[in-house]
Coordinates of C-alpha atoms (C1' of nucleotides) in Angstrom, one line a residue:
Chain A
M1 CA 192.6 130.9 115.3
M2 CA 191.4 133.0 118.2
S3 CA 189.1 130.5 119.8
M4 CA 191.0 128.5 122.4
I5 CA 189.7 125.7 124.6
N6 CA 187.8 126.7 127.7
E7 CA 190.3 125.4 130.1
S8 CA 188.8 127.1 133.2
N9 CA 185.7 125.0 132.6
T10 CA 183.5 128.0 133.3
P11 CA 180.3 127.6 131.3
K12 CA 180.0 130.6 129.0
L13 CA 176.2 130.1 128.9
A14 CA 173.8 132.0 131.1
A15 CA 173.6 129.5 133.9
S16 CA 170.8 131.4 135.6
D17 CA 167.9 130.5 133.3
N18 CA 166.8 127.1 134.4
T19 CA 163.5 127.1 132.6
S20 CA 165.0 126.1 129.3
S21 CA 167.2 123.3 128.3
L22 CA 170.8 123.5 127.3
S23 CA 169.9 122.7 123.8
S24 CA 167.7 125.8 123.6
R25 CA 170.3 128.0 125.1
V26 CA 173.0 126.7 122.8
F27 CA 170.6 127.3 119.9
E28 CA 169.9 130.9 121.0
E29 CA 173.6 131.5 121.5
L30 CA 174.5 130.3 118.1
E31 CA 171.6 131.9 116.4
E32 CA 172.6 135.2 117.9
S33 CA 176.2 134.7 116.8
I34 CA 175.1 134.0 113.3
L35 CA 172.6 136.8 113.0
S36 CA 175.0 139.3 114.5
G37 CA 177.7 138.3 112.1
R38 CA 180.1 137.1 114.8
I39 CA 180.1 133.7 113.1
K40 CA 180.4 134.3 109.4
P41 CA 178.8 132.7 106.4
G42 CA 180.9 129.9 105.0
E43 CA 182.4 129.0 108.4
N44 CA 182.2 125.5 109.7
L45 CA 180.6 124.7 113.0
I46 CA 182.8 122.1 114.7
E47 CA 180.8 120.3 117.4
M48 CA 183.7 119.6 119.7
K49 CA 185.0 123.2 119.5
L50 CA 181.7 124.6 120.2
S51 CA 181.0 122.3 123.2
S52 CA 184.4 123.2 124.7
E53 CA 183.8 126.9 124.2
L54 CA 180.3 126.8 125.7
G55 CA 181.2 124.3 128.4
V56 CA 178.7 121.7 127.5
S57 CA 178.8 118.3 125.9
R58 CA 178.3 117.6 122.2
T59 CA 174.7 116.5 122.6
P60 CA 173.1 119.8 123.1
V61 CA 175.4 121.4 120.5
R62 CA 174.2 118.8 118.0
E63 CA 170.6 119.4 118.8
A64 CA 171.1 123.2 118.4
I65 CA 172.7 122.7 115.0
R66 CA 169.8 120.6 113.8
M67 CA 167.4 123.4 114.9
L68 CA 169.5 126.0 113.1
E69 CA 169.2 123.9 109.9
Q70 CA 165.4 124.1 110.1
K71 CA 165.6 127.8 110.5
G72 CA 167.7 128.0 107.3
L73 CA 170.7 129.5 109.1
V74 CA 173.1 126.6 108.5
Q75 CA 173.3 123.8 105.9
I76 CA 174.2 120.3 107.2
I77 CA 176.2 118.1 104.8
P78 CA 175.9 114.5 106.1
N79 CA 179.1 113.1 107.6
K80 CA 180.9 116.4 106.8
G81 CA 179.4 119.0 109.1
A82 CA 177.4 122.2 109.3
V83 CA 178.3 125.3 107.3
V84 CA 176.9 128.7 108.2
L85 CA 174.6 130.4 105.7
G86 CA 173.6 133.5 107.6
I87 CA 171.8 136.5 106.2
S88 CA 173.3 138.2 103.1
E89 CA 172.4 141.6 102.0
K90 CA 170.3 140.1 99.2
D91 CA 168.5 138.1 101.8
L92 CA 167.9 141.3 103.8
A93 CA 166.2 143.0 100.8
D94 CA 164.3 139.8 100.0
I95 CA 163.0 139.5 103.5
Y96 CA 161.7 143.1 103.5
T97 CA 160.0 142.4 100.2
I98 CA 158.2 139.5 101.7
R99 CA 157.3 141.5 104.8
M100 CA 155.8 144.2 102.5
Y101 CA 153.5 141.5 101.2
I102 CA 152.3 139.9 104.4
E103 CA 152.9 142.2 107.3
G104 CA 150.0 144.3 106.1
L105 CA 147.8 141.2 106.2
A106 CA 148.8 140.7 109.9
S107 CA 147.6 144.3 110.6
R108 CA 144.4 143.8 108.6
L109 CA 143.6 140.7 110.6
A110 CA 144.6 142.3 113.9
A111 CA 142.3 145.3 113.2
G112 CA 139.4 142.9 113.0
N113 CA 140.2 141.1 116.3
I114 CA 141.9 143.6 118.6
T115 CA 140.5 144.2 122.1
E116 CA 140.6 147.3 124.3
N117 CA 143.3 145.8 126.4
Q118 CA 145.5 144.9 123.5
I119 CA 145.2 148.5 122.2
R120 CA 146.3 149.7 125.5
E121 CA 149.3 147.4 125.5
L122 CA 150.3 148.7 122.1
S123 CA 149.8 152.2 123.2
E124 CA 152.1 151.7 126.1
I125 CA 154.8 150.3 123.9
V126 CA 154.7 153.3 121.6
D127 CA 154.8 155.7 124.6
L128 CA 157.9 154.0 125.8
Q129 CA 159.5 154.2 122.4
E130 CA 158.9 157.9 122.4
Y131 CA 160.6 158.2 125.8
Y132 CA 163.6 156.2 124.7
S133 CA 163.8 158.1 121.4
S134 CA 164.2 161.3 123.4
K135 CA 167.2 159.6 125.1
H136 CA 168.5 158.2 121.8
S137 CA 168.7 154.6 123.2
T138 CA 168.6 152.8 119.9
S139 CA 168.9 149.4 121.5
Q140 CA 165.7 149.9 123.6
I141 CA 163.9 151.4 120.6
K142 CA 164.7 148.3 118.6
D143 CA 163.5 146.0 121.3
L144 CA 160.2 147.9 121.7
D145 CA 159.9 147.9 118.0
S146 CA 160.1 144.1 118.1
R147 CA 157.5 144.0 120.8
F148 CA 155.1 146.2 118.8
H149 CA 155.3 144.2 115.7
E150 CA 155.2 140.8 117.5
K151 CA 152.1 141.9 119.3
I152 CA 150.4 142.6 116.1
Y153 CA 151.4 139.2 114.7
E154 CA 149.9 137.7 117.8
Y155 CA 146.6 139.6 117.5
S156 CA 146.2 138.6 113.9
D157 CA 145.1 135.2 115.3
N158 CA 146.8 133.4 112.5
R159 CA 149.3 131.0 114.1
T160 CA 151.3 130.3 110.9
L161 CA 151.4 134.0 110.0
Q162 CA 152.7 134.8 113.5
H163 CA 155.3 132.1 113.2
T164 CA 156.4 133.2 109.8
L165 CA 156.6 136.8 110.5
S166 CA 158.3 136.3 113.8
D167 CA 161.0 134.4 112.1
L168 CA 161.5 137.0 109.4
H169 CA 161.5 139.8 111.9
H170 CA 164.0 138.1 114.1
M171 CA 166.4 137.4 111.2
V172 CA 166.9 141.1 110.4
Q173 CA 167.2 142.3 114.0
R174 CA 170.9 143.1 113.6
Y175 CA 170.2 145.4 110.7
R176 CA 167.2 147.0 112.3
Q177 CA 169.4 148.2 115.1
L178 CA 171.5 150.0 112.5
S179 CA 168.5 151.4 111.0
F180 CA 167.3 153.2 114.2
A181 CA 170.7 154.8 114.6
A182 CA 170.0 156.8 111.5
E183 CA 169.1 160.5 112.1
G184 CA 165.3 161.0 112.2
R185 CA 164.4 157.4 111.4
A186 CA 163.4 156.4 114.9
D187 CA 161.0 159.4 115.3
K188 CA 159.5 158.7 111.8
A189 CA 159.0 155.1 112.7
I190 CA 157.4 155.9 115.9
E191 CA 155.0 158.3 114.2
E192 CA 154.1 155.5 111.8
H193 CA 153.5 153.2 114.7
R194 CA 151.1 155.7 116.1
Q195 CA 149.2 155.9 112.9
I196 CA 149.0 152.1 112.6
L197 CA 147.8 151.9 116.2
Q198 CA 145.1 154.5 115.5
A199 CA 143.8 152.5 112.5
L200 CA 143.9 149.3 114.7
A201 CA 141.9 151.1 117.4
C202 CA 139.3 152.1 114.9
H203 CA 139.2 148.6 113.5
D204 CA 139.9 150.1 110.1
Q205 CA 141.3 147.1 108.3
D206 CA 142.1 148.8 105.1
A207 CA 143.9 151.7 106.7
A208 CA 145.8 149.3 109.0
E209 CA 147.0 147.3 106.1
K210 CA 147.9 150.2 103.9
L211 CA 149.8 152.0 106.7
T212 CA 151.7 148.9 107.6
I213 CA 152.8 148.2 104.1
Q214 CA 154.0 151.8 103.8
H215 CA 155.8 151.5 107.1
I216 CA 157.7 148.4 106.0
S217 CA 158.4 150.0 102.7
N218 CA 159.9 153.0 104.4
A219 CA 161.9 150.8 106.8
K220 CA 163.2 148.9 103.8
D221 CA 164.3 152.0 101.9
N222 CA 166.0 153.5 104.9
L223 CA 167.8 150.3 105.7
L224 CA 169.1 149.7 102.2
Q225 CA 170.4 153.2 102.1
I226 CA 172.1 152.8 105.4
I227 CA 173.7 149.6 104.2
K228 CA 174.9 151.2 101.1
I229 CA 176.7 154.0 103.0
H230 CA 178.0 151.4 105.5
N231 CA 179.5 149.4 102.6
L232 CA 181.1 152.5 101.0
Q233 CA 182.8 153.4 104.2
N234 CA 184.1 149.9 104.6
N235 CA 185.5 149.9 101.1
D236 CA 187.2 153.2 101.7
H237 CA 188.9 151.8 104.7
K238 CA 190.1 148.7 103.0
E239 CA 191.6 150.5 99.9
Chain B
M1 CA 147.8 101.1 123.9
M2 CA 148.2 99.6 120.5
S3 CA 151.9 100.4 120.0
M4 CA 154.0 97.5 121.2
I5 CA 157.8 97.2 121.3
N6 CA 159.5 96.2 118.1
E7 CA 160.7 92.9 119.4
S8 CA 161.9 91.6 116.0
N9 CA 164.4 94.5 115.9
T10 CA 163.7 95.2 112.3
P11 CA 164.2 98.9 111.6
K12 CA 161.0 100.3 110.3
L13 CA 163.0 103.1 108.5
A14 CA 164.0 102.9 104.9
A15 CA 167.4 101.4 105.4
S16 CA 168.3 101.9 101.7
D17 CA 169.0 105.6 101.7
N18 CA 172.4 106.0 103.1
T19 CA 172.8 109.6 101.9
S20 CA 170.9 111.1 104.8
S21 CA 171.4 110.6 108.6
L22 CA 169.1 108.7 110.8
S23 CA 168.0 112.0 112.4
S24 CA 166.8 113.2 109.1
R25 CA 165.0 110.1 108.3
V26 CA 163.3 110.0 111.7
F27 CA 162.4 113.7 111.2
E28 CA 160.8 112.9 107.8
E29 CA 159.0 109.9 109.2
L30 CA 157.5 111.9 112.1
E31 CA 156.7 114.9 110.0
E32 CA 154.8 112.7 107.6
S33 CA 153.0 111.1 110.4
I34 CA 151.9 114.4 111.8
L35 CA 151.0 116.0 108.5
S36 CA 149.0 112.9 107.5
G37 CA 147.2 112.9 110.8
R38 CA 148.4 109.4 111.8
I39 CA 149.8 111.1 114.9
K40 CA 147.2 113.4 116.2
P41 CA 147.4 116.9 117.8
G42 CA 147.6 116.7 121.6
E43 CA 149.5 113.4 121.5
N44 CA 152.7 113.1 123.4
L45 CA 155.9 112.0 121.7
I46 CA 157.7 109.6 124.0
E47 CA 161.3 109.2 122.9
M48 CA 161.7 105.7 124.1
K49 CA 158.5 104.5 122.4
L50 CA 159.5 106.1 119.1
S51 CA 163.0 104.8 119.2
S52 CA 161.8 101.2 119.8
E53 CA 159.2 101.5 117.1
L54 CA 161.6 102.9 114.6
G55 CA 164.5 100.6 115.6
V56 CA 166.9 103.4 116.5
S57 CA 168.3 104.9 119.7
R58 CA 166.9 107.9 121.4
T59 CA 169.5 110.3 120.0
P60 CA 168.2 110.6 116.5
V61 CA 164.7 110.7 117.8
R62 CA 165.5 113.6 120.1
E63 CA 167.2 115.5 117.2
A64 CA 164.2 114.9 115.0
I65 CA 161.8 116.2 117.7
R66 CA 164.0 119.4 118.0
M67 CA 163.6 119.9 114.3
L68 CA 159.9 119.4 114.4
E69 CA 159.7 122.1 117.0
Q70 CA 161.4 124.6 114.8
K71 CA 158.9 123.7 112.0
G72 CA 156.1 124.5 114.5
L73 CA 154.7 121.0 114.4
V74 CA 155.3 120.1 118.0
Q75 CA 155.7 122.1 121.2
I76 CA 158.5 121.0 123.6
I77 CA 157.8 121.6 127.3
P78 CA 161.2 121.4 129.1
N79 CA 161.5 118.2 131.3
K80 CA 158.0 117.2 130.3
G81 CA 158.1 116.3 126.6
A82 CA 156.9 117.1 123.2
V83 CA 153.2 117.5 122.3
V84 CA 152.0 117.4 118.8
L85 CA 150.4 120.5 117.4
G86 CA 149.8 119.5 113.8
I87 CA 147.7 121.4 111.3
S88 CA 144.2 122.3 112.3
E89 CA 141.5 123.3 109.8
K90 CA 141.9 126.9 110.9
D91 CA 145.6 126.6 110.2
L92 CA 144.7 125.2 106.8
A93 CA 142.6 128.2 105.9
D94 CA 145.2 130.5 107.4
I95 CA 148.0 129.0 105.4
Y96 CA 146.0 129.5 102.2
T97 CA 145.4 133.1 103.1
I98 CA 149.1 133.6 103.5
R99 CA 149.8 131.9 100.2
M100 CA 147.3 134.2 98.5
Y101 CA 149.5 137.0 99.6
I102 CA 153.0 135.8 98.7
E103 CA 152.7 133.1 96.1
G104 CA 151.8 135.8 93.6
L105 CA 155.0 137.5 94.5
A106 CA 157.0 134.4 93.8
S107 CA 155.4 134.2 90.3
R108 CA 156.1 137.8 89.7
L109 CA 159.7 137.4 90.5
A110 CA 160.0 134.2 88.5
A111 CA 158.5 135.9 85.5
G112 CA 161.4 138.4 85.6
N113 CA 164.1 135.7 85.9
I114 CA 162.9 132.6 84.1
T115 CA 165.0 131.1 81.3
E116 CA 164.1 129.1 78.3
N117 CA 165.2 125.9 79.9
Q118 CA 163.2 126.5 83.0
I119 CA 160.1 127.2 80.9
R120 CA 160.7 123.9 79.2
E121 CA 160.9 122.2 82.6
L122 CA 157.6 123.6 83.8
S123 CA 156.0 122.8 80.5
E124 CA 157.0 119.2 80.9
I125 CA 155.5 119.0 84.3
V126 CA 152.2 120.4 83.1
D127 CA 152.1 117.9 80.2
L128 CA 152.7 115.1 82.6
Q129 CA 149.9 116.4 84.8
E130 CA 147.6 116.3 81.9
Y131 CA 148.5 112.7 81.2
Y132 CA 147.9 111.6 84.8
S133 CA 144.7 113.5 84.9
S134 CA 143.4 111.4 82.1
K135 CA 144.2 108.4 84.2
H136 CA 142.7 109.9 87.3
S137 CA 145.9 109.3 89.3
T138 CA 145.4 111.9 92.0
S139 CA 148.6 111.0 93.9
Q140 CA 150.8 111.7 90.8
I141 CA 148.9 114.9 90.1
K142 CA 149.5 116.1 93.6
D143 CA 153.3 115.3 93.4
L144 CA 153.6 117.1 90.0
D145 CA 151.6 120.0 91.5
S146 CA 154.2 120.2 94.2
R147 CA 157.0 120.2 91.6
F148 CA 155.4 122.9 89.6
H149 CA 155.0 125.2 92.5
E150 CA 158.4 124.4 94.0
K151 CA 160.0 125.2 90.8
I152 CA 158.4 128.6 90.7
Y153 CA 159.6 129.3 94.3
E154 CA 163.0 128.4 93.1
Y155 CA 163.0 130.6 90.0
S156 CA 161.9 133.5 92.2
D157 CA 165.6 133.7 93.2
N158 CA 164.5 134.7 96.7
R159 CA 165.9 132.2 99.1
T160 CA 163.7 133.1 102.0
L161 CA 160.6 133.2 99.9
Q162 CA 161.4 129.8 98.6
H163 CA 162.0 128.5 102.1
T164 CA 158.8 130.0 103.4
L165 CA 156.5 128.9 100.6
S166 CA 158.1 125.5 100.5
D167 CA 157.3 125.0 104.2
L168 CA 153.7 126.2 103.8
H169 CA 153.1 124.1 100.7
H170 CA 154.5 121.1 102.4
M171 CA 152.3 121.5 105.5
V172 CA 149.1 121.3 103.5
Q173 CA 150.0 118.3 101.3
R174 CA 147.7 116.0 103.0
Y175 CA 144.7 118.2 102.2
R176 CA 145.8 119.0 98.7
Q177 CA 145.5 115.3 97.8
L178 CA 141.9 115.4 98.9
S179 CA 141.4 118.4 96.8
F180 CA 142.5 116.8 93.6
A181 CA 140.1 113.9 94.1
A182 CA 137.2 116.3 93.7
E183 CA 135.5 116.1 90.3
G184 CA 136.8 118.6 87.8
R185 CA 139.3 120.3 90.2
A186 CA 142.4 118.6 88.7
D187 CA 141.6 119.7 85.2
K188 CA 140.8 123.2 86.3
A189 CA 144.0 123.4 88.3
I190 CA 146.0 122.2 85.3
E191 CA 144.4 124.7 83.0
E192 CA 145.3 127.4 85.5
H193 CA 148.9 126.1 85.6
R194 CA 149.0 126.4 81.8
Q195 CA 147.9 130.0 82.0
I196 CA 150.5 130.8 84.6
L197 CA 153.2 129.2 82.6
Q198 CA 152.1 131.2 79.6
A199 CA 152.5 134.4 81.6
L200 CA 155.9 133.3 82.9
A201 CA 157.1 132.5 79.4
C202 CA 156.1 136.0 78.3
H203 CA 157.8 137.5 81.3
D204 CA 154.5 139.2 82.0
Q205 CA 155.0 139.8 85.7
D206 CA 151.6 141.4 86.4
A207 CA 149.7 138.6 84.7
A208 CA 151.8 135.9 86.4
E209 CA 151.1 137.4 89.8
K210 CA 147.4 138.0 89.2
L211 CA 146.8 134.5 87.8
T212 CA 148.7 132.8 90.6
I213 CA 146.7 134.7 93.2
Q214 CA 143.5 133.6 91.5
H215 CA 144.8 130.0 91.3
I216 CA 145.5 129.9 95.1
S217 CA 142.2 131.5 95.8
N218 CA 140.4 128.8 93.7
A219 CA 142.4 126.1 95.4
K220 CA 141.5 127.5 98.8
D221 CA 137.8 127.7 98.0
N222 CA 137.7 124.2 96.6
L223 CA 139.6 122.8 99.5
L224 CA 137.4 124.4 102.2
Q225 CA 134.4 123.1 100.5
I226 CA 135.7 119.6 100.3
I227 CA 136.6 119.8 104.0
K228 CA 133.1 121.0 104.9
I229 CA 131.6 118.0 103.1
H230 CA 134.1 115.7 104.6
N231 CA 133.2 116.9 108.1
L232 CA 129.5 116.6 107.5
Q233 CA 129.9 112.9 106.4
N234 CA 132.1 112.2 109.5
N235 CA 129.5 113.7 111.8
D236 CA 126.7 111.7 110.1
H237 CA 128.6 108.5 110.7
K238 CA 129.3 109.3 114.3
E239 CA 125.7 110.2 115.3
Chain C
dA1 C1' 205.6 115.4 88.0
dC2 C1' 201.2 112.8 88.6
dT3 C1' 198.4 109.6 90.2
dT4 C1' 197.2 105.9 93.5
dG5 C1' 197.2 103.7 97.9
dT6 C1' 197.5 103.6 102.6
dA7 C1' 198.0 105.2 107.3
dT8 C1' 196.6 108.7 110.6
dG9 C1' 194.0 112.1 112.7
dA10 C1' 189.9 114.8 112.9
dT11 C1' 184.9 114.9 112.8
dT12 C1' 180.4 113.4 112.6
dG13 C1' 176.8 109.6 113.6
dT14 C1' 174.8 106.6 116.9
dA15 C1' 174.1 104.1 121.1
dT16 C1' 174.2 103.8 125.8
dA17 C1' 174.8 105.3 130.7
dC18 C1' 173.8 108.1 134.3
dA19 C1' 171.5 112.2 136.4
dA20 C1' 167.6 115.0 137.2
dG21 C1' 163.0 116.0 136.9
dT22 C1' 158.0 114.6 136.6
dA23 C1' 154.0 111.7 137.1
dT24 C1' 151.8 107.9 139.4
dT25 C1' 150.8 104.9 142.9
dA26 C1' 150.7 103.3 147.5
dT27 C1' 150.5 104.3 152.2
dA28 C1' 149.6 106.7 156.3
dA29 C1' 147.3 110.4 158.9
dG30 C1' 143.4 113.3 159.6
Chain D
dC1 C1' 136.6 108.8 152.7
dT2 C1' 139.7 112.4 151.7
dT3 C1' 144.1 114.5 151.8
dA4 C1' 149.0 114.5 152.5
dT5 C1' 153.2 112.4 151.8
dA6 C1' 156.6 109.1 150.6
dA7 C1' 158.1 105.6 147.4
dT8 C1' 158.3 104.1 142.7
dA9 C1' 158.3 104.0 137.9
dC10 C1' 158.7 106.8 133.9
dT11 C1' 160.5 110.3 131.0
dT12 C1' 163.5 113.7 129.7
dG13 C1' 168.3 116.0 129.9
dT14 C1' 173.2 115.6 129.5
dA15 C1' 177.5 113.3 129.1
dT16 C1' 180.3 110.0 127.3
dA17 C1' 181.9 105.9 124.5
dC18 C1' 182.3 103.7 120.4
dA19 C1' 181.6 103.3 115.3
dA20 C1' 181.7 105.1 110.8
dT21 C1' 183.1 108.5 107.6
dC22 C1' 186.0 112.0 105.8
dA23 C1' 190.3 114.8 105.2
dT24 C1' 195.2 115.0 105.1
dA25 C1' 199.8 113.6 104.5
dC26 C1' 203.1 110.8 103.0
dA27 C1' 205.0 107.1 100.3
dA28 C1' 205.3 104.0 96.3
dG29 C1' 204.6 103.2 91.7
dT30 C1' 203.9 104.7 87.0

DNA sequence: ACTTGTATGATTGTATACAAGTATTATAAG
DNA sequence: CTTATAATACTTGTATACAATCATACAAGT
């Protein structure tokens, strides 16, 4: 086992952010680890181990694990422990299928509500994306992509939809980064964002919905293809 | 304040069920209280108060509150506490809007996967519903309705969709009960279930999707009407 | 060999203790 | 009387202690 006890007692958690509780930070840390694949599906989360590694007591770790369960990222078996579920490739495809069905709804609703200021905000985000695309900074492009979509969820003025889509979007972030690294995908995606923004600015609900569905569909196709190539390479290496 | 300390020390929680932890039971208890409206939006959840009332320590209460936060039922403000969000009437309408967009997808997928045994299971549920409808047992009808829909989510073989829809369905359970009390709605809903089942049995994906969307749409219309009447009555009483 | 039983260690579940932050009230100054 | 400030009570955050449960290993009996 690689993970040894944190003897130096240095808390691995970002000690700077005092606005949130330890529980939340442990939750975010573990969520990130699971979504990024650092902690793998099937693995057991041992409270003591995690608390030593993170330099906190068991209490916040336990609370974080309970939160992960509600997010569907781990399964807790009473008196036995928590086993990581993570996001499989099937889950990935499934999530994009769901997004194809409801992300268009979010845009449709947003097109009905959006204000001048909100349009400006979205516009700025797309401009920035274009800038980073010219510099090939996939990480920044991904973050701005998140902001663009999250804003639309917010403008839909449907709290549950926002919550649901935000969760789904968050779950696939690891894969999305991969996606933008593909030649040409970033520019294509940004162009699609511009079109969606255009429809939103005109309050054209039908167009906004249709363009968004197409956007997600393209993202899905691109991503599944990337994954397929990725897997082939991995198999080659192994054998 | 009406709530006084549980001096008799009798745990209010179902002590029988030893398969789940206290945290889970407290979570379910609080969730039920929020969804049923016994605990109202805006109210503060005081850990000590709840632990005395439920006859447990603060630990499981805290864990339950963290879980509720992930479900979007409370908002935790660090160092201040948890405030109940609950399900507003707008949320209710919003949730049905979302269901209209993805519950059809679940049926479409289920129609592709469903087995003979699963068809039989659904068939039994609808038969039972018919029986209880003749006896006007709205509570049983509602429970069977839950089982019918949950089964379809399960048969969709899309874990995330199942998880998402299950959450949404669960959130509106309080209102659904109201809905079935309306004259004629139960029989109409059961007839719609039969039609959906028919489509599933034929593996007719298009029909299953279309019928389900219509079913949710009808349920939504019925429910919103009920609520409107309900509100009028309440306002009359008040003034 | 194969089961069964028991002891031991590891891990989770719950309760409690203490620390830190927040709200409330009382008190004093303007 | 109002405002500012200090004291107090209340509530949350975190750590730790103890209890209950589960897994493992080893021994005895069949």
